[in-house]
CSV table of C-alpha atoms in Angstrom, one decimal:
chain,number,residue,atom,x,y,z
X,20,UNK,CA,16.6,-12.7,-24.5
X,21,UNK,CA,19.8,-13.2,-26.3
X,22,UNK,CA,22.8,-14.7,-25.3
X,23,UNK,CA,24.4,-11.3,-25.2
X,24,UNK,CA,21.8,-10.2,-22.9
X,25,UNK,CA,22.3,-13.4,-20.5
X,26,UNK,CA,25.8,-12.8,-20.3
X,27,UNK,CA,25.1,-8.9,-19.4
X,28,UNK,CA,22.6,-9.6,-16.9
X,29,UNK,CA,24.6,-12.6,-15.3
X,30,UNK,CA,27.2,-10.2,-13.2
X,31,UNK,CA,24.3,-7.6,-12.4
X,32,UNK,CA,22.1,-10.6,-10.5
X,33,UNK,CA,25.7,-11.8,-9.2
X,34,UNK,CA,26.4,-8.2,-7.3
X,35,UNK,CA,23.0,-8.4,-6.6
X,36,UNK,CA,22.8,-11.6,-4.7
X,37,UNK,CA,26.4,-10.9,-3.1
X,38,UNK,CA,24.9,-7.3,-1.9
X,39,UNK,CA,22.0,-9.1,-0.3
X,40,UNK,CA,23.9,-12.0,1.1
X,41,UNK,CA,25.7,-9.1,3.0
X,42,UNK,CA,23.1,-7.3,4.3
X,43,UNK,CA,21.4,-10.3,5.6
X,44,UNK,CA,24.9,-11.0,7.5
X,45,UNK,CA,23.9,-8.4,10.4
X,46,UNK,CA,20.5,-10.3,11.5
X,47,UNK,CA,22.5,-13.2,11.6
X,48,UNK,CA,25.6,-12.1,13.8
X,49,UNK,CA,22.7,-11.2,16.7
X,50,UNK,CA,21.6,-13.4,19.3
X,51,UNK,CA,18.7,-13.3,22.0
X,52,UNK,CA,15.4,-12.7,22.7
X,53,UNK,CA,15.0,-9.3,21.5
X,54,UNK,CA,18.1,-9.3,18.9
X,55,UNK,CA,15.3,-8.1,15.9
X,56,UNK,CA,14.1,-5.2,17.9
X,57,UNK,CA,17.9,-4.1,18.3
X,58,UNK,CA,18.0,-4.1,14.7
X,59,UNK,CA,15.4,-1.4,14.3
X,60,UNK,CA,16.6,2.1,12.9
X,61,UNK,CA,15.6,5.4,13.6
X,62,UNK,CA,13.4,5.3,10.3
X,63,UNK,CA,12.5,1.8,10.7
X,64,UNK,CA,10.4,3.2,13.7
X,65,UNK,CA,8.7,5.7,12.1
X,66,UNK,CA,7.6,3.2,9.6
X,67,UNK,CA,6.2,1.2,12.3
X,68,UNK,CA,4.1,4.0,12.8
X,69,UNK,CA,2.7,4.1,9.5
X,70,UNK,CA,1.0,0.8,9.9
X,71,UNK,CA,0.2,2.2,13.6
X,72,UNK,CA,-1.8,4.3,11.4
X,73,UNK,CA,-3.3,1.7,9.2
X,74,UNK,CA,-4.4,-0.5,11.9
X,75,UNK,CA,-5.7,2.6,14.1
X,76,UNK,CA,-8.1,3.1,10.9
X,77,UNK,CA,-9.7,-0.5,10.6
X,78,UNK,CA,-10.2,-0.5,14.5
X,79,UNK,CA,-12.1,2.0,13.5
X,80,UNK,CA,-14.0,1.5,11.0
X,81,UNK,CA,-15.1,-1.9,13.3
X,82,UNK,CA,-15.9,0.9,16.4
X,83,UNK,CA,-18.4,2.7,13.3
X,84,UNK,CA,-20.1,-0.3,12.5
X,85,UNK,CA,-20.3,-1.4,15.4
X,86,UNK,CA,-22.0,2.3,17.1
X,87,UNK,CA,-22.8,3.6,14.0
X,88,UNK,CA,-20.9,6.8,15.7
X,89,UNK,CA,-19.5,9.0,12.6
X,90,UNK,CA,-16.9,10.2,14.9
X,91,UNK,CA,-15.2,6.7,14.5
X,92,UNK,CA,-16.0,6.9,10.7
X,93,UNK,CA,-14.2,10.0,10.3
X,94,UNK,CA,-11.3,9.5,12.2
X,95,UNK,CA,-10.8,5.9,10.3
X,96,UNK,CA,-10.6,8.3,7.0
X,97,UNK,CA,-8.2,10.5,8.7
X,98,UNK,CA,-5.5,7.7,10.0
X,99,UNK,CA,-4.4,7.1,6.4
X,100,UNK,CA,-3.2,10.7,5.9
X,101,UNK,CA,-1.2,10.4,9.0
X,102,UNK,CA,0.5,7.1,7.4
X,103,UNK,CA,1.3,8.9,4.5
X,104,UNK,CA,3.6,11.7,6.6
X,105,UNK,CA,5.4,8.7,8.4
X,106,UNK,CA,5.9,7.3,4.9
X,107,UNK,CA,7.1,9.9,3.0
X,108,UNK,CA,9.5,11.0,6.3
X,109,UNK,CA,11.0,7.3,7.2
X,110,UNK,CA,12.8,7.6,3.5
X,111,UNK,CA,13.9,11.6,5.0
X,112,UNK,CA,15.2,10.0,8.3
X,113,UNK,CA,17.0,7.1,6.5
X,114,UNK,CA,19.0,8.9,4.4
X,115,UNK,CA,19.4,11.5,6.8
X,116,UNK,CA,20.9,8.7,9.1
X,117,UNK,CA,22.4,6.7,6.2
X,118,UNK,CA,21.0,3.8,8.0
X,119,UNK,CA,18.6,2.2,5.2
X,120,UNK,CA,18.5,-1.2,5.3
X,121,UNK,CA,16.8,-4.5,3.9
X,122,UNK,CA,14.7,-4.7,7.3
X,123,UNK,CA,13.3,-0.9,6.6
X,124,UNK,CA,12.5,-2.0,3.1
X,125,UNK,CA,9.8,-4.8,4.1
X,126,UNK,CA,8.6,-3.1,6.6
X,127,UNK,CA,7.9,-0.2,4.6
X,128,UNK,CA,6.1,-2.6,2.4
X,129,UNK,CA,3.7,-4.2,4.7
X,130,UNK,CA,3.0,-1.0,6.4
X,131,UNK,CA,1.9,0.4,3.3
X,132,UNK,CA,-0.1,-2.5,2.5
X,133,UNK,CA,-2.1,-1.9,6.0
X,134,UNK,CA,-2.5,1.6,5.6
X,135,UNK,CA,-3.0,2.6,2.1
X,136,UNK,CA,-4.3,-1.2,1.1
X,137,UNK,CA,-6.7,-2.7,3.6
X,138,UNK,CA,-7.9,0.5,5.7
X,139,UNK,CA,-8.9,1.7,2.4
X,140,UNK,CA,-10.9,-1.2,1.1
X,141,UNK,CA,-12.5,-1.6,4.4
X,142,UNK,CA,-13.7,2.0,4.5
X,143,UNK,CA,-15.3,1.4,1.2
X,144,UNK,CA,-16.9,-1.6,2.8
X,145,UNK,CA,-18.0,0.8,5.8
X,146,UNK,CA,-19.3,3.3,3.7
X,147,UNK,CA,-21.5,0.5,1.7
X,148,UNK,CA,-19.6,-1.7,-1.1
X,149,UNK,CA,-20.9,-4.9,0.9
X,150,UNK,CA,-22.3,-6.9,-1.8
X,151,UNK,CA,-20.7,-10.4,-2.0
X,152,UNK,CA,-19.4,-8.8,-5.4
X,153,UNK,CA,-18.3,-5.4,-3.9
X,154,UNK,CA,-16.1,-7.8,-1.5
X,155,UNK,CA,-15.0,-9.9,-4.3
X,156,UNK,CA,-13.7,-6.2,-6.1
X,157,UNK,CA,-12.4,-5.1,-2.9
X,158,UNK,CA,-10.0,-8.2,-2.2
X,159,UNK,CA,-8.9,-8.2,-5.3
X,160,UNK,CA,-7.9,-4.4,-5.1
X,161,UNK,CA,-5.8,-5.3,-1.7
X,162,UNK,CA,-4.2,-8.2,-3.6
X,163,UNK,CA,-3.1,-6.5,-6.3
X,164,UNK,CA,-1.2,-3.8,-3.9
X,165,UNK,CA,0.2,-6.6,-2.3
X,166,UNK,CA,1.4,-7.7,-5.6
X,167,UNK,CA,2.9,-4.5,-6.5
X,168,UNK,CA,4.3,-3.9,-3.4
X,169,UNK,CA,6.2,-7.3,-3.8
X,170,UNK,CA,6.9,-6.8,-7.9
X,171,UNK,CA,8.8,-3.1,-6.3
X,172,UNK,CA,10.6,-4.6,-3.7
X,173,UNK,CA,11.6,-7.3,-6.6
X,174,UNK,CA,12.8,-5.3,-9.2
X,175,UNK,CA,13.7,-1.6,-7.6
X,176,UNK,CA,17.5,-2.5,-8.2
X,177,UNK,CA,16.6,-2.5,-12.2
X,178,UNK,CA,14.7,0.9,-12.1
X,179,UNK,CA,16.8,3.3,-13.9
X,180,UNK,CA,18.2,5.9,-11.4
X,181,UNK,CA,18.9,9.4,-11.4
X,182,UNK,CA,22.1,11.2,-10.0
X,183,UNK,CA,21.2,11.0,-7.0
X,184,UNK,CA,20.2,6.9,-6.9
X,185,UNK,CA,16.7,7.4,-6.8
X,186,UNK,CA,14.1,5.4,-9.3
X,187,UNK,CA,13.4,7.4,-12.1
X,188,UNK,CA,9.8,6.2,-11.9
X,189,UNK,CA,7.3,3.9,-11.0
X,190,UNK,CA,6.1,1.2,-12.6
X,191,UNK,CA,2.4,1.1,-12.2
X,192,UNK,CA,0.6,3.2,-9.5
X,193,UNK,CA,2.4,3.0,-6.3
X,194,UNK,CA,-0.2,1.7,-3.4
X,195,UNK,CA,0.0,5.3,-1.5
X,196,UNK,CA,-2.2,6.9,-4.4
X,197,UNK,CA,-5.4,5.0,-2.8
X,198,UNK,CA,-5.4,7.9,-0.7
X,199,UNK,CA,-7.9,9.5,-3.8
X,200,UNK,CA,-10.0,6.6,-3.1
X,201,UNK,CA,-9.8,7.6,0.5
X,202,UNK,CA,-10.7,11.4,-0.3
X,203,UNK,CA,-13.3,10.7,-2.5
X,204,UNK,CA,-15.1,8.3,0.0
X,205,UNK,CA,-14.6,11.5,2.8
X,206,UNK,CA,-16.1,13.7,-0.1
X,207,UNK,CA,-19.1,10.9,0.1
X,208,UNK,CA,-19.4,11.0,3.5
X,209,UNK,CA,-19.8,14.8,3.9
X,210,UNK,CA,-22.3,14.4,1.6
X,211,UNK,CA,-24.5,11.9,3.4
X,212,UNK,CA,-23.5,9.5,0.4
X,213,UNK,CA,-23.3,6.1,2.6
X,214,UNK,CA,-24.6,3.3,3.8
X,215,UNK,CA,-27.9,4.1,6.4
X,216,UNK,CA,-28.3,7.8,4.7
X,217,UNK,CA,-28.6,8.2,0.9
X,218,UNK,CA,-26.9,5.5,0.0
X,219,UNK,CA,-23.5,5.1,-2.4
X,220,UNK,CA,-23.8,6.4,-5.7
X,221,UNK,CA,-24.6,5.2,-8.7
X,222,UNK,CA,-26.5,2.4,-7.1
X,223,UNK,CA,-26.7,-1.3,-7.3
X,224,UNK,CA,-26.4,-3.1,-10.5
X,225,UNK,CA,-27.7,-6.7,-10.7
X,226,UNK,CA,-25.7,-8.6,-12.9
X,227,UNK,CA,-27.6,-11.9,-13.1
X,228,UNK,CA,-30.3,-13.4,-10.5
X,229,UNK,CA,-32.9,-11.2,-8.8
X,230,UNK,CA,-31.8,-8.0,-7.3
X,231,UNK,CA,-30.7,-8.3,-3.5
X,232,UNK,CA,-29.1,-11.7,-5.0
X,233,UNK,CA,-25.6,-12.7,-5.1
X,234,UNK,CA,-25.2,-11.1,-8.5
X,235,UNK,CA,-25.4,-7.2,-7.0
X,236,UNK,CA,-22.6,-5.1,-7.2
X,237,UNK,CA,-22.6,-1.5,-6.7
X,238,UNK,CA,-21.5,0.6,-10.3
X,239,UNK,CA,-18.6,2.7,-8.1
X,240,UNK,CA,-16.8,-0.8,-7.4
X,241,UNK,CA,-15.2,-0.6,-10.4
X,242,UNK,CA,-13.4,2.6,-9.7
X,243,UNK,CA,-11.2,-0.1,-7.0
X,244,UNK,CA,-11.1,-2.3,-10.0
X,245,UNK,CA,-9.7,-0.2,-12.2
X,246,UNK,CA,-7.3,1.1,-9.7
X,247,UNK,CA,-6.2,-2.0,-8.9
X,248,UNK,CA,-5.4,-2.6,-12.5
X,249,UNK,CA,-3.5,0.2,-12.8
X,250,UNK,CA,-1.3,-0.5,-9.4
X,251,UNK,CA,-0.2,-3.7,-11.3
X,252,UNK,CA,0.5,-2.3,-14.7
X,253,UNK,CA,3.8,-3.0,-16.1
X,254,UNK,CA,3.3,-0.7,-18.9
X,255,UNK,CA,1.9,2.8,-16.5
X,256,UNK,CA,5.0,4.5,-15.8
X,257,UNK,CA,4.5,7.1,-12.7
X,258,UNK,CA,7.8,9.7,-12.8
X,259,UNK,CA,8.9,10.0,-9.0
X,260,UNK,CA,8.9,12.9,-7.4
C-alpha cells in the first residue's frame, strides 16, 4: 500500500472506530439482570427465530436417527426454509423500524451460522456422509461459513454501496446459498437416495487403506468442499439483490 493510500484509509478506520465506540455506548448505559434482553429490537427478535429454526432442524435430525422416523427427516429439511423467511424479513423490519443495530448484526450472524451452516452439514451426515472423511469435509464446510460470516461482519463498511446504502455485492457466496445443498439432499431423499435405502450417490471412494477404512469418503462430499471454497473466496463476487 502506499503512503498515499495509508493516509486515505487512516480517517475512514478513524470514523469507523468512533461510529462503533458509539454504538457500543447504549449496552453500556444499562444495568440489571435482564438489561441485554431490553436491548433487543423488533428485528433482533425475528432473527432469534431464524436460529429457532436452525436448532429446530438438528433436534431433528437427532429425533431421525434416533427413530429412523422420516417424518423427523423431513421436517429437519424444511426448518432451514423457514430460517431463510426470518432472515430475509429481520433486514425488512429493521429498516422499517430504523432500529438496526450492532447487536442485530451478530446475531444475524450466528443465526445464520446455525441454520444455513450446521443444520445443513448435519443433514448431509443424516442422510449418509458419515465416513471419518465425510465428517472431516463437513467441519470444514461449517468453518468456512463461520469464516465468512466473520470476514462480512469485518469488512461490510468497505463494500461499495449503492444509493440506497446497500452492498453492491458479496464477496464470496453468502452462507444462505447452502440452502441448494439442502434442496438437493430433499431431492435425494424423495428419491430413496440415503443412508438405510439405496444409499448416497456416487458411492464410496477409498482413498488409501482397505475399503470400510479410515480412508473412505463418499464422491458427493466434495460438492460441500467446493462450496465451502467458494463461501470463502475473496475473488467470487455475488451482485446483491
Amino acid at each position: 500500500m502506499t503512503q498515499r493510500n495509508k493516509h486515505n484509509e487512516e480517517p475512514k478506520r478513524e470514523f469507523l472506530d468512533q461510529s462503533k465506540i458509539a454504538a457500543l455506548q447504549q449496552y453500556n448505559d444499562t444495568d440489571g439482570h435482564f438489561s441485554l434482553v431490553r436491548n433487543f429490537r423488533l428485528a433482533d427478535l425475528v432473527t432469534i427465530m431464524n436460529c429457532v429454526c436452525g436448532s429446530f432442524s438438528l433436534f431433528s435430525s437427532a429425533r431421525y436417527l434416533l427413530s429412523n422416523d422420516e417424518a423427523y427427516l423431513w421436517s429437519a429439511l424444511a426448518f432451514p426454509l423457514a430460517g431463510l423467511m426470518f432472515d430475509f424479513f429481520d433486514g425488512k423490519v429493521a429498516r422499517w423500524s430504523n432500529s438496526s443495530s450492532m447487536l442485530g448484526q451478530e446475531l444475524d450472524s450466528l443465526a445464520d451460522l446455525v441454520s444455513f451452516g450446521l443444520a445443513p452439514a448435519v443433514l448431509a451426515f443424516v442422510i449418509g456422509l458419515r465416513t471419518v472423511l465425510d465428517t472431516v469435509v463437513l467441519t470444514g464446510f461449517i468453518c468456512c461459513g463461520l469464516a465468512r460470516l466473520a470476514r462480512f461482519n469485518a469488512t461490510v463498511a468497505l463494500v461499495p454501496k449503492d444509493s440506497s446504502g446497500k452492498a453492491k455485492y458479496f464477496e464470496g457466496l453468502p452462507i444462505p446459498s447452502s440452502l441448494f445443498l439442502v434442496g438437493m439432499l430433499s431431492y435425494w431423499t424423495q428419491k430413496g437416495w440415503i443412508e438405510g435405502k439405496e444409499g448416497v450417490p456416487l458411492g464410496v471412494i477409498t482413498l488409501w487403506g482397505e475399503s470400510g477404512g479410515l480412508g473412505d469418503v463418499h464422491a458427493v462430499a466434495s460438492i460441500f468442499g467446493v462450496w465451502a471454497a467458494m463461501m470463502v473466496s475473496k475473488t467470487l463476487r455475488v451482485p446483491k439483490l
